[in-house]
Amino acid sequence: MDDAYSVQTTAADNSDQDGLETLMALKDADTFLVADHWGDVKSGADGLFDRDTRLLSHFVLTVGRCRPSRLSSGVTEDNVFFTCHSTNRPLPPMGGRSAPAGVLHLERRRFLWDKRLFERVRMVNHGIEDILLPLSFEFAADFADIFQVRGTMRAARGEIHAPVMDGRRVSFSYTGLDQVLRTSCLAFSEPPARLSANRAEFMFSLPKGKKLDLYIECGLDACDAPDQARWRWNSIQARLAMRRRMRRGASVQAARNPRVNDWLRQSRTDVALLTTDLPTGPYPYAGVPWFSTPFGRDGIITAWQMLWIDPSLAKGVLTYLAARQATEVNAFMDSAPGKIMHETRGGEMSALGEVPFGLYYGGVDTTCLFIALAGAYARRTNDMETIRALWPHLIAAAGWMSDYGDSNGDGLIDYARAAETGLSNQGWKDSEDSIFDSDGCFPQGPVALLEVQGYAFAAWKALADIGARLGDDRAIQWRARAEAVRVLVEDRFWMEDQNFYAVALDGNGRQMRAIGSNAGHLLFSGLPSPERARLVTRRMLTAEFRSGWGLRTLAKGQARFNPMSYHNGSVWPHDTAMAAAGMARYGERQAVSMLLGEVFGAAAHFQLRLPELFCGFVRETGEPPIAYPVACLPQAWAAGSVFLMLQAVLGVSINAAEGLVEVSNPAMPTGLHQMSILDLEVGDSAIDLTFQRLNNHVVVMPRERRGTVSLRVTG
């Protein structure tokens, strides 16, 4: 097996990077939990949250007033259960001899379901004597808004009411400044020996060789006493729900390479974990902990990454976003008629308008991406019933592109935030310092980002394709708009002296000449000429961009380059994947194969769960990639990246209207010899494909067909 696929397994299994060690996440619908590896909720981003409000801000288990010694912990393969195994330190004397260390096994096992945390603490006495076991929990509920937890200061808060104790329950409540009463309840299956507003103390008599279970629940509302039956029933429901999400779409498998299969499985389960089944269909929330909510851009890109194997995500995303399309001009929300949502939040600060993100539209690219994804979905599924239902929303989105997205009438989509409370940069690189000139100076608005013009190009083409199918006479005009955008971008963004595209134009039409990964997204849209695409690809594959773990967001040596920054030199897996897919669009397969191997190498060091981003330091022999300390983990479009890159390297495209799967010039990374795509649905039909390396070539063979789907291989 090649080194690219045997990356220091021991290091991957035993890594203990601080930025990741503190984060163990569970999620169900709008509820998520972040705790440390003991299962304790202690500080920072930790806590049990529902709809952006923290219901449990402190929850720490001790045995004999000491934290137990952790043996191991982790989340199950299906992302449903967290389990921590630990043992006792020496217990204090209780009327006799002290129990020595290491005789008590504690298993702390938990899951989330139906807006509630379920936990079981199992205690087993492996000693030679009976034990008096002092077990306690410290707890608190601060009802902090997610933006408070992230560090946003508030001038005032509402009223936290005194907790109410009731035998084996503690009820917490808070009346916000929005006059909404928010509550949570912590309940135990056994009555504590002592129960106060912030502590529950138990004294268990545990005979030698015996076990004892304590059940705990915490949720929005009070419940009956936790017990084994409730635990079992709800755990089954949680696991079945995850299985249903996991079974959507085709499966991808690598033969004789369990490590790669583990990565594929982890990525698929992470997408499933973050996906919430809403009334409009499944929607991948962006990431835990900071972005566990629907985001427009993130949802669209994740759905696009998964489109070839699971189109249901795209349908759910398009339908949800259409239902929240803007209908008015509102500076605080940064909205205008036809614009597609950037973000929605459910906490107190959003409800009060302290932050604009209750329903916020400050993303310049989301509306174009919405139309482009609809076009890709139509081609992939031939689901014209859904497309017809979306058609008025697609027309309204195109209206925004024409009437509001181009503020100065130069034919390019641009942005300038409408209110000081909004985002200053409104592309995917939305940090304040992410867009600048070659000398590091920031542009004056409105700003026209390079990649957004590519999305607009793809949107006009998609609208033309759909319009032609629906018999809309405007299809010719939309196709002409796409070509006009292409000509403008080639004329105004191309830097002949750099053989590369400028990252943006400022409000005066002046090039922002920084060299960034934005050009990779332009390749993804298919806008550049083949000659310029080759030049961009060649430069992006140099050491300026390649870290050895993926592509940097900013070329090394540029002004403001910092491998530890959020957007100015770090590596984002989804960014690398989109650039790789863009390269593959122009026939470059081997480079994509190489990048896929590098990203796998990074994943191997992150326990096969790619974070939102990591630092862009150069890869050194024997050293792991360096974590970005507050990256979301898991993150939807990071998890989806492997599937977009696989589609790109295998050269797979699907045209459901023709019942056709086309494979063009397939390749596979070194070290992989066979891959299978099982149950790839095309309309009402399905096909199984096997990709096999033979000498220096990769061939594809259909293994099983159901229905009339056909396979065409080119190149």
XYZ file of C-alpha atoms in Angstrom:
715
model
C 0.000 0.000 0.000
C 1.330 3.459 -0.918
C 2.399 5.845 1.838
C -0.417 8.220 0.905
C -2.844 5.650 2.234
C -0.900 4.338 5.201
C -0.230 7.620 6.953
C 1.127 6.808 10.416
C -1.947 4.999 11.677
C -0.537 4.970 15.177
C -0.198 8.731 15.201
C -3.743 9.098 13.909
C -5.163 6.790 16.537
C -3.244 8.291 19.452
C -3.157 11.986 18.634
C -4.033 14.280 21.508
C -4.129 17.722 19.971
C -5.522 20.208 22.451
C -7.818 21.958 20.002
C -9.611 18.693 19.268
C -9.275 16.913 22.621
C -11.758 19.228 24.312
C -14.536 18.778 21.774
C -16.854 15.773 21.744
C -20.070 16.570 19.939
C -23.483 14.961 19.679
C -26.379 16.429 17.705
C -30.027 15.724 17.048
C -32.171 18.193 15.086
C -31.764 21.636 16.729
C -30.171 20.214 19.893
C -26.459 19.635 20.294
C -24.061 18.853 23.118
C -20.374 19.690 23.378
C -18.358 18.200 26.254
C -14.807 17.128 27.011
C -13.513 13.563 26.770
C -14.736 12.713 30.274
C -18.216 13.806 29.227
C -18.011 16.878 31.459
C -19.407 20.282 30.551
C -17.022 22.802 32.053
C -16.493 26.068 30.181
C -15.976 27.823 26.872
C -18.099 26.363 24.079
C -19.200 23.396 26.205
C -22.844 22.841 26.961
C -26.193 21.434 25.957
C -27.823 23.784 23.448
C -31.214 23.944 21.799
C -31.991 26.546 19.140
C -28.944 28.609 20.056
C -29.668 28.719 23.804
C -27.518 26.877 26.356
C -29.717 24.711 28.579
C -26.890 23.159 30.590
C -23.705 25.169 31.085
C -21.969 23.049 33.744
C -22.190 19.311 34.349
C -19.241 17.587 36.036
C -19.084 14.109 37.549
C -16.791 13.329 40.477
C -16.157 10.186 42.490
C -15.103 10.822 46.060
C -14.697 14.523 45.203
C -12.129 13.620 42.506
C -12.383 13.353 38.771
C -12.070 9.672 37.789
C -9.118 8.434 35.758
C -10.152 8.236 32.101
C -9.372 4.970 30.326
C -10.870 5.754 26.922
C -13.698 7.693 25.353
C -15.221 8.410 21.987
C -18.307 8.584 19.843
C -19.714 5.470 18.227
C -19.235 4.858 14.521
C -22.781 6.028 13.773
C -22.343 9.268 15.783
C -25.255 8.403 18.098
C -23.575 7.505 21.426
C -20.746 9.044 23.406
C -19.067 6.699 25.884
C -16.364 7.358 28.458
C -14.731 4.514 30.389
C -12.975 5.507 33.588
C -11.897 4.131 36.933
C -11.690 5.474 40.462
C -8.846 7.097 42.271
C -8.474 5.962 45.913
C -11.808 6.520 47.653
C -11.967 8.237 51.056
C -12.606 5.993 54.089
C -16.295 5.448 54.751
C -16.495 3.906 58.235
C -13.786 1.409 57.349
C -11.030 0.819 54.857
C -10.558 3.028 51.829
C -11.210 1.429 48.436
C -8.007 1.421 46.393
C -7.680 2.964 42.968
C -8.699 0.976 39.933
C -11.343 -1.343 41.422
C -14.370 0.573 40.144
C -15.299 0.720 36.466
C -17.487 3.664 35.455
C -19.091 3.729 32.032
C -20.669 7.055 31.132
C -22.854 6.612 28.041
C -25.136 9.245 26.501
C -27.127 10.237 23.436
C -29.498 12.987 22.285
C -33.042 12.457 21.117
C -36.161 14.598 20.859
C -34.608 17.728 22.446
C -33.256 15.758 25.407
C -29.976 14.437 26.744
C -30.127 10.835 27.982
C -27.238 9.558 30.072
C -26.495 6.317 31.873
C -23.733 6.013 34.460
C -22.925 2.351 34.999
C -20.811 1.484 38.061
C -19.223 -1.962 38.441
C -17.260 -3.091 41.526
C -14.350 -5.292 40.480
C -12.778 -5.222 43.944
C -12.690 -7.948 46.567
C -14.784 -5.956 49.045
C -18.056 -4.063 49.064
C -17.723 -0.344 48.310
C -19.461 2.725 49.643
C -19.356 4.885 46.536
C -19.688 8.681 46.869
C -20.778 10.000 43.451
C -21.667 13.625 42.771
C -22.619 15.970 39.961
C -22.107 19.707 39.814
C -24.420 21.492 37.393
C -25.690 24.874 36.229
C -27.836 26.391 33.485
C -26.986 29.915 32.316
C -29.320 30.114 29.260
C -26.595 31.987 27.391
C -27.223 32.839 23.757
C -24.815 31.172 21.322
C -23.395 34.600 20.418
C -22.640 35.261 24.095
C -20.821 31.951 24.245
C -18.835 33.020 21.182
C -17.782 36.188 22.995
C -20.290 38.893 21.998
C -20.836 41.245 24.924
C -24.346 42.245 26.013
C -25.309 45.425 27.814
C -27.987 43.600 29.797
C -29.554 40.186 30.268
C -32.892 38.951 31.464
C -33.583 37.295 34.815
C -32.289 33.872 35.807
C -34.745 32.451 38.332
C -33.744 30.406 41.341
C -33.622 26.672 40.524
C -36.470 24.571 41.930
C -35.618 21.203 43.527
C -38.151 18.388 43.553
C -36.806 15.145 45.051
C -34.779 13.870 42.124
C -35.202 16.839 39.746
C -33.866 20.367 39.410
C -35.773 22.815 37.198
C -34.062 25.887 35.765
C -35.709 28.918 34.157
C -34.835 32.254 32.642
C -36.976 35.114 31.377
C -35.179 36.862 28.559
C -35.322 40.493 27.588
C -37.649 39.307 24.836
C -40.062 38.224 27.618
C -39.775 34.581 26.579
C -39.536 32.072 29.442
C -36.867 29.481 28.691
C -36.651 26.366 30.856
C -34.659 23.190 31.314
C -34.862 20.293 33.733
C -32.211 17.891 35.055
C -33.578 14.635 36.479
C -32.068 11.514 38.087
C -33.452 7.989 38.311
C -32.419 7.760 41.990
C -33.046 10.423 44.629
C -29.749 12.036 45.654
C -28.708 11.881 49.299
C -28.285 15.651 49.034
C -29.711 17.889 46.328
C -29.078 21.607 46.020
C -29.434 24.213 43.306
C -26.083 23.241 41.794
C -25.084 19.858 43.200
C -26.443 16.324 43.523
C -24.644 13.923 45.902
C -25.218 10.176 45.941
C -23.940 7.495 48.288
C -24.251 4.070 46.702
C -23.562 0.764 48.406
C -22.016 -1.410 45.721
C -21.282 -5.061 46.624
C -18.249 -6.732 45.133
C -18.866 -8.129 41.654
C -22.102 -6.156 41.251
C -23.150 -3.289 38.991
C -25.478 -0.345 39.428
C -26.985 2.018 36.827
C -27.939 5.643 37.335
C -30.067 7.244 34.593
C -30.048 10.986 33.954
C -32.039 13.186 31.592
C -31.872 16.879 30.736
C -34.159 18.717 28.360
C -36.432 21.667 27.810
C -39.260 20.253 29.894
C -39.690 18.171 33.011
C -40.243 14.464 32.483
C -41.149 11.373 34.428
C -38.291 9.852 36.393
C -35.569 8.538 34.057
C -35.323 4.770 34.011
C -34.035 1.849 31.990
C -37.174 1.557 29.860
C -37.056 5.211 28.785
C -33.338 4.892 28.055
C -33.794 1.816 25.891
C -36.800 3.085 23.953
C -35.301 6.478 23.150
C -31.887 5.063 22.305
C -33.527 2.766 19.755
C -35.364 5.712 18.196
C -32.148 7.746 17.981
C -30.243 4.915 16.339
C -33.041 4.116 13.855
C -33.273 7.769 12.824
C -29.540 7.850 12.110
C -29.763 4.629 10.107
C -32.518 6.114 7.966
C -30.345 9.132 7.178
C -27.329 6.927 6.469
C -29.246 4.755 3.996
C -30.143 7.619 1.680
C -28.461 7.458 -1.685
C -25.635 5.353 -3.060
C -22.737 3.930 -1.076
C -19.049 4.253 -1.946
C -16.542 1.567 -0.973
C -12.815 1.017 -1.438
C -11.780 -2.617 -1.829
C -9.027 -3.966 0.424
C -8.418 -0.606 2.049
C -10.163 -0.441 5.433
C -8.568 2.891 6.349
C -10.068 4.669 3.341
C -13.398 2.965 4.006
C -13.266 4.215 7.569
C -12.768 7.741 6.225
C -15.687 7.397 3.822
C -17.869 6.016 6.599
C -16.878 8.750 9.056
C -17.546 11.454 6.475
C -20.914 9.979 5.558
C -21.976 9.689 9.198
C -20.833 13.253 9.889
C -23.038 14.543 7.071
C -25.878 12.422 8.455
C -25.265 13.705 11.989
C -25.455 17.332 10.864
C -28.505 16.740 8.675
C -31.815 17.708 10.248
C -35.087 16.449 8.777
C -37.166 19.605 8.453
C -40.725 19.851 7.086
C -39.165 20.918 3.763
C -36.834 17.909 3.695
C -33.321 17.079 4.938
C -31.001 20.037 5.534
C -27.305 19.771 6.476
C -26.595 22.212 9.298
C -23.221 23.877 8.865
C -21.235 22.658 11.889
C -20.890 22.170 15.632
C -20.641 24.142 17.838
C -20.830 27.605 16.290
C -22.910 26.926 13.190
C -25.434 24.254 14.142
C -28.185 25.929 12.141
C -29.212 26.256 8.487
C -26.751 28.334 6.467
C -27.531 29.079 2.847
C -24.053 28.841 1.325
C -22.929 25.881 3.458
C -26.134 23.954 2.834
C -25.929 24.487 -0.938
C -22.283 23.481 -1.213
C -22.725 20.417 1.016
C -25.747 19.361 -1.029
C -23.725 19.851 -4.223
C -20.865 17.741 -2.864
C -23.319 14.919 -2.124
C -25.553 15.426 -5.172
C -24.186 12.591 -7.287
C -24.778 9.979 -4.588
C -27.660 11.526 -2.577
C -29.845 14.103 -4.384
C -32.320 14.264 -1.481
C -30.125 16.808 0.291
C -30.248 19.193 -2.665
C -34.029 18.942 -2.840
C -34.344 19.658 0.881
C -31.929 22.590 0.737
C -33.549 24.182 -2.319
C -37.040 23.810 -0.892
C -36.092 25.243 2.497
C -34.261 28.233 1.033
C -37.068 28.964 -1.423
C -39.509 29.174 1.494
C -37.295 31.837 3.134
C -36.519 33.921 0.074
C -36.515 37.634 0.808
C -39.450 39.762 -0.337
C -38.419 43.214 0.920
C -35.532 45.620 1.206
C -34.249 45.663 4.792
C -30.825 47.085 5.595
C -30.540 45.400 9.011
C -31.276 41.988 7.486
C -29.306 42.897 4.330
C -32.257 41.639 2.313
C -33.799 42.572 -1.026
C -36.545 40.879 -3.070
C -35.434 37.525 -4.469
C -32.301 37.211 -2.307
C -31.552 33.854 -0.686
C -30.894 33.529 3.033
C -27.377 33.446 4.436
C -28.162 32.304 7.993
C -31.005 31.850 10.462
C -30.834 31.749 14.270
C -33.259 31.033 17.086
C -31.744 32.605 20.216
C -32.693 35.580 22.348
C -30.151 37.974 20.853
C -31.434 37.298 17.343
C -35.035 37.700 18.473
C -34.199 41.080 20.018
C -32.218 42.303 17.042
C -28.996 42.544 19.042
C -27.492 40.598 16.163
C -29.020 40.514 12.654
C -28.874 36.753 12.221
C -32.422 35.727 13.121
C -32.985 35.710 9.379
C -30.002 37.293 7.644
C -29.293 37.685 3.941
C -25.748 39.111 3.944
C -24.203 36.590 1.578
C -23.479 37.826 -1.936
C -22.983 34.363 -3.420
C -25.884 32.349 -2.001
C -28.516 33.529 -4.484
C -26.352 32.635 -7.491
C -25.458 29.277 -5.928
C -29.163 28.596 -5.301
C -29.957 28.851 -9.010
C -26.838 26.928 -10.021
C -27.650 24.070 -7.640
C -31.191 23.905 -9.004
C -29.730 23.421 -12.482
C -27.377 20.701 -11.262
C -30.253 19.014 -9.398
C -32.470 19.066 -12.508
C -29.754 17.402 -14.579
C -28.955 14.852 -11.870
C -32.568 13.800 -11.126
C -34.885 14.951 -13.918
C -37.272 15.858 -11.068
C -39.138 18.500 -13.029
C -42.037 18.502 -10.575
C -39.770 19.981 -7.923
C -38.158 22.329 -10.448
C -41.568 23.647 -11.536
C -42.451 24.315 -7.894
C -39.149 26.172 -7.509
C -39.429 28.059 -10.788
C -41.025 31.274 -9.391
C -38.282 31.369 -6.760
C -35.578 30.865 -9.373
C -37.017 33.719 -11.437
C -37.147 35.923 -8.320
C -33.517 35.034 -7.548
C -32.525 35.996 -11.083
C -34.388 39.249 -10.533
C -32.228 39.942 -7.503
C -29.089 39.276 -9.561
C -30.222 41.812 -12.157
C -31.866 44.467 -9.981
C -29.920 44.388 -6.707
C -26.863 42.158 -7.007
C -25.219 44.458 -9.555
C -25.249 47.774 -7.692
C -23.324 49.821 -10.252
C -24.638 48.307 -13.483
C -21.292 46.964 -14.701
C -22.630 43.430 -15.190
C -20.863 41.964 -12.141
C -22.384 40.826 -8.829
C -21.019 42.918 -5.957
C -21.599 43.630 -2.278
C -21.354 46.308 0.368
C -23.006 45.635 3.678
C -26.223 47.605 4.129
C -25.802 48.146 7.897
C -22.825 48.321 10.267
C -24.168 45.303 12.155
C -23.783 43.090 9.100
C -20.846 41.163 7.686
C -18.204 43.376 6.104
C -17.125 40.658 3.665
C -19.949 38.589 2.178
C -18.342 35.795 0.200
C -17.338 32.478 1.737
C -14.174 34.152 3.024
C -16.202 36.416 5.266
C -13.676 37.429 7.934
C -12.874 41.143 8.045
C -9.329 40.793 6.704
C -9.891 38.234 3.934
C -10.173 40.475 0.828
C -7.300 42.829 -0.028
C -4.879 44.019 -2.694
C -1.350 42.752 -3.289
C -0.064 45.371 -0.834
C -2.494 44.236 1.889
C -4.809 47.264 1.585
C -8.532 46.632 1.837
C -10.853 47.593 -1.031
C -13.501 50.267 -1.015
C -16.885 48.874 -1.931
C -18.869 47.714 -3.577
C -16.640 44.656 -4.023
C -17.038 42.180 -6.899
C -15.512 38.850 -5.855
C -13.961 36.604 -8.482
C -15.674 33.351 -7.512
C -19.098 34.996 -7.248
C -18.918 35.879 -10.952
C -18.318 32.189 -11.625
C -21.388 31.300 -9.595
C -23.370 33.926 -11.527
C -22.133 32.456 -14.813
C -23.280 29.014 -13.663
C -26.610 30.454 -12.481
C -27.461 32.094 -15.819
C -26.516 28.887 -17.653
C -28.652 26.796 -15.275
C -31.593 29.158 -15.697
C -31.231 28.930 -19.472
C -31.108 25.121 -19.403
C -34.151 24.828 -17.166
C -36.004 27.536 -19.070
C -35.418 25.730 -22.354
C -36.883 22.549 -20.872
C -39.901 24.462 -19.569
C -40.431 26.282 -22.854
C -39.565 29.720 -21.482
C -38.594 32.097 -24.300
C -36.194 33.966 -22.018
C -33.754 31.041 -22.096
C -31.858 32.619 -25.015
C -31.430 35.863 -23.064
C -30.182 34.016 -19.983
C -27.621 32.135 -22.029
C -26.448 35.421 -23.455
C -26.147 36.816 -19.913
C -23.903 33.899 -18.993
C -21.645 34.571 -21.954
C -21.541 38.281 -21.124
C -20.390 37.476 -17.580
C -17.723 35.144 -18.952
C -16.351 37.847 -21.237
C -16.359 40.443 -18.441
C -14.477 38.189 -16.043
C -11.873 37.192 -18.609
C -11.352 40.833 -19.531
C -11.373 42.505 -16.109
C -10.060 39.928 -13.603
C -7.259 38.288 -15.585
C -3.728 39.436 -14.656
C -1.479 38.737 -17.616
C 1.701 39.321 -15.638
C 0.632 36.767 -13.026
C -1.098 34.198 -15.271
C -3.832 34.249 -12.649
C -7.088 35.967 -11.751
C -7.412 38.887 -9.307
C -9.323 37.974 -6.165
C -11.778 40.868 -6.620
C -12.506 44.278 -8.128
C -13.075 47.248 -5.854
C -15.776 49.901 -6.220
C -13.710 51.716 -8.847
C -13.201 48.581 -10.898
C -9.563 48.276 -9.783
C -8.125 44.788 -9.454
C -7.418 43.423 -5.983
C -4.315 41.555 -7.058
C -3.902 39.116 -4.171
C -3.387 35.504 -5.294
C -6.023 33.382 -3.586
C -7.832 30.067 -3.874
C -10.927 31.913 -5.134
C -9.703 31.062 -8.634
C -10.273 27.378 -7.866
C -13.976 28.100 -7.422
C -13.949 29.857 -10.796
C -12.646 26.618 -12.314
C -15.495 24.789 -10.573
C -18.005 26.997 -12.405
C -16.425 26.246 -15.790
C -16.013 29.913 -16.730
C -12.299 30.180 -17.683
C -10.981 29.354 -21.111
C -9.098 26.047 -21.279
C -5.793 27.876 -21.717
C -6.285 30.027 -18.629
C -7.650 27.109 -16.652
C -4.383 25.259 -17.307
C -2.355 28.248 -16.124
C -4.408 28.596 -12.942
C -4.193 24.868 -12.267
C -0.432 24.869 -12.776
C 0.053 27.678 -10.252
C -2.329 26.222 -7.696
C -0.329 23.005 -7.737
C 2.921 24.763 -6.805
C 4.263 25.135 -3.271
C 2.617 28.566 -3.103
C -0.723 26.859 -2.549
C 0.030 23.219 -1.782
C 0.776 22.622 1.873
C 1.073 18.847 1.470
C -2.265 18.495 3.294
C -4.372 20.382 0.744
C -4.527 23.818 -0.856
C -4.077 27.028 1.103
C -6.678 29.764 0.867
C -3.951 32.293 0.059
C -0.701 31.761 -1.812
C 2.423 31.692 0.298
C 4.314 34.984 0.128
C 1.252 37.167 -0.396
C 0.564 40.176 1.793
C -1.301 39.118 4.952
C -0.314 35.474 4.422
C -0.529 33.655 7.735
C -0.871 29.865 7.889
C -2.592 30.244 11.289
C -5.239 32.668 10.027
C -8.898 31.871 9.387
C -8.867 32.651 5.659
C -5.403 33.970 4.744
C -3.285 30.852 4.402
C -5.140 28.090 6.216
C -6.433 24.939 4.506
C -10.188 24.404 4.203
C -11.085 20.919 2.917
C -14.152 22.132 1.011
C -12.069 24.837 -0.691
C -9.510 22.264 -1.808
C -12.302 19.972 -2.995
C -13.971 22.671 -5.100
C -10.669 23.630 -6.686
C -9.935 19.959 -7.388
C -13.364 19.474 -8.957
C -12.695 22.559 -11.061
C -9.383 21.155 -12.254
C -11.080 17.871 -13.122
C -13.681 19.770 -15.130
C -10.848 20.755 -17.478
C -9.581 17.175 -17.726
C -6.976 17.266 -14.958
C -7.366 13.947 -13.113
C -3.891 13.091 -11.842
C -3.519 16.325 -9.878
C -6.921 15.728 -8.315
C -5.821 12.204 -7.418
C -2.747 13.666 -5.725
C -4.792 16.253 -3.790
C -7.234 13.591 -2.659
C -4.320 11.602 -1.247
C -3.036 14.670 0.591
C -6.421 15.449 2.125
C -6.704 11.817 3.202
C -3.342 12.190 4.885
C -4.710 15.121 6.873
C -7.886 13.220 7.738
C -5.829 10.311 9.066
C -4.312 12.617 11.674
C -7.694 14.056 12.670
C -9.206 10.669 13.543
C -10.649 10.581 9.980
C -12.963 13.502 10.773
C -11.896 16.544 8.772
C -12.322 19.798 10.692
C -13.680 23.010 9.228
C -10.097 24.141 8.597
C -6.555 23.605 9.817
C -3.327 25.570 9.617
C -1.527 25.912 6.313
C 1.998 25.055 7.447
C 4.026 22.970 5.033
C 3.886 19.216 5.569
C 6.950 17.891 7.352
C 7.983 14.233 7.414
C 6.687 12.479 10.503
C 4.678 15.481 11.721
C 0.885 15.875 11.711
C -1.075 18.812 10.312
C -1.515 21.609 12.846
C -5.044 22.120 14.123
C -6.836 25.460 14.046
C -7.879 25.824 17.693
C -11.550 26.816 17.336
C -12.491 25.029 14.120
C -15.949 23.475 13.971
C -15.837 19.699 14.234
C -17.752 18.140 12.598
C -18.396 20.536 9.729
C -20.769 19.608 6.903
C -18.851 20.827 3.871
C -15.592 19.468 5.284
C -17.233 16.041 5.641
C -18.713 16.270 2.139
C -15.378 17.176 0.532
C -14.221 13.596 0.022
C -17.311 12.782 -2.043
C -16.890 15.760 -4.372
C -13.220 14.883 -4.842
C -14.069 11.242 -5.527
C -16.608 12.249 -8.152
C -13.981 14.498 -9.713
C -11.201 11.907 -9.786
C -13.506 9.127 -11.048
C -14.944 11.421 -13.720
C -18.589 10.578 -12.982
C -21.504 12.676 -14.260
C -25.196 11.792 -14.413
C -27.912 12.922 -16.808
C -31.187 11.486 -15.539
C -33.267 12.824 -18.439
C -31.234 10.588 -20.761
C -30.937 7.784 -18.200
C -27.189 8.072 -18.555
C -24.165 7.694 -16.286
C -21.064 9.015 -18.013
C -17.526 8.264 -16.847
C -14.794 10.348 -18.437
C -11.110 9.445 -18.199
C -11.294 7.975 -14.654
C -8.314 7.914 -12.310
C -7.648 6.730 -8.760
C -5.102 7.826 -6.161
C -1.937 5.769 -5.835
C -2.552 3.005 -3.313
C -6.175 2.491 -4.295
C -6.846 -0.346 -6.723
C -10.600 -0.822 -6.720
C -13.650 1.231 -5.779
C -17.341 0.425 -5.988
C -20.383 2.684 -6.242
C -23.432 0.706 -5.164
C -27.082 1.483 -5.857
C -26.474 4.670 -7.836
C -30.004 5.775 -8.658
C -30.770 7.409 -12.000
C -34.452 8.273 -12.204
C -36.349 5.069 -11.527
C -33.324 2.929 -12.372
C -30.090 2.103 -10.553
C -26.634 0.786 -11.339
C -23.620 -0.623 -9.465
C -20.189 0.392 -10.780
C -16.715 -0.952 -10.080
C -13.582 1.057 -10.876
C -10.485 -1.117 -11.258
C -6.840 -0.182 -11.745
C -5.278 -2.200 -14.566
C -1.608 -1.409 -15.072
C -1.538 2.374 -15.558
C -5.195 2.733 -16.431
C -8.487 2.765 -14.536
C -11.420 0.976 -16.095
C -15.066 1.028 -15.028
C -17.391 -1.964 -15.183
C -21.151 -2.098 -14.556
C -21.884 -4.881 -12.056
C -25.641 -4.743 -11.807
C -28.395 -2.702 -13.417
C -31.977 -2.229 -12.358
C -34.057 -0.555 -15.006
C -32.936 1.187 -18.180
C -29.913 3.182 -17.040
C -26.974 3.145 -19.454
C -23.243 3.690 -18.957
C -21.013 5.633 -21.339
C -17.253 5.691 -20.895
C -15.113 8.290 -22.671
C -11.453 9.167 -22.664
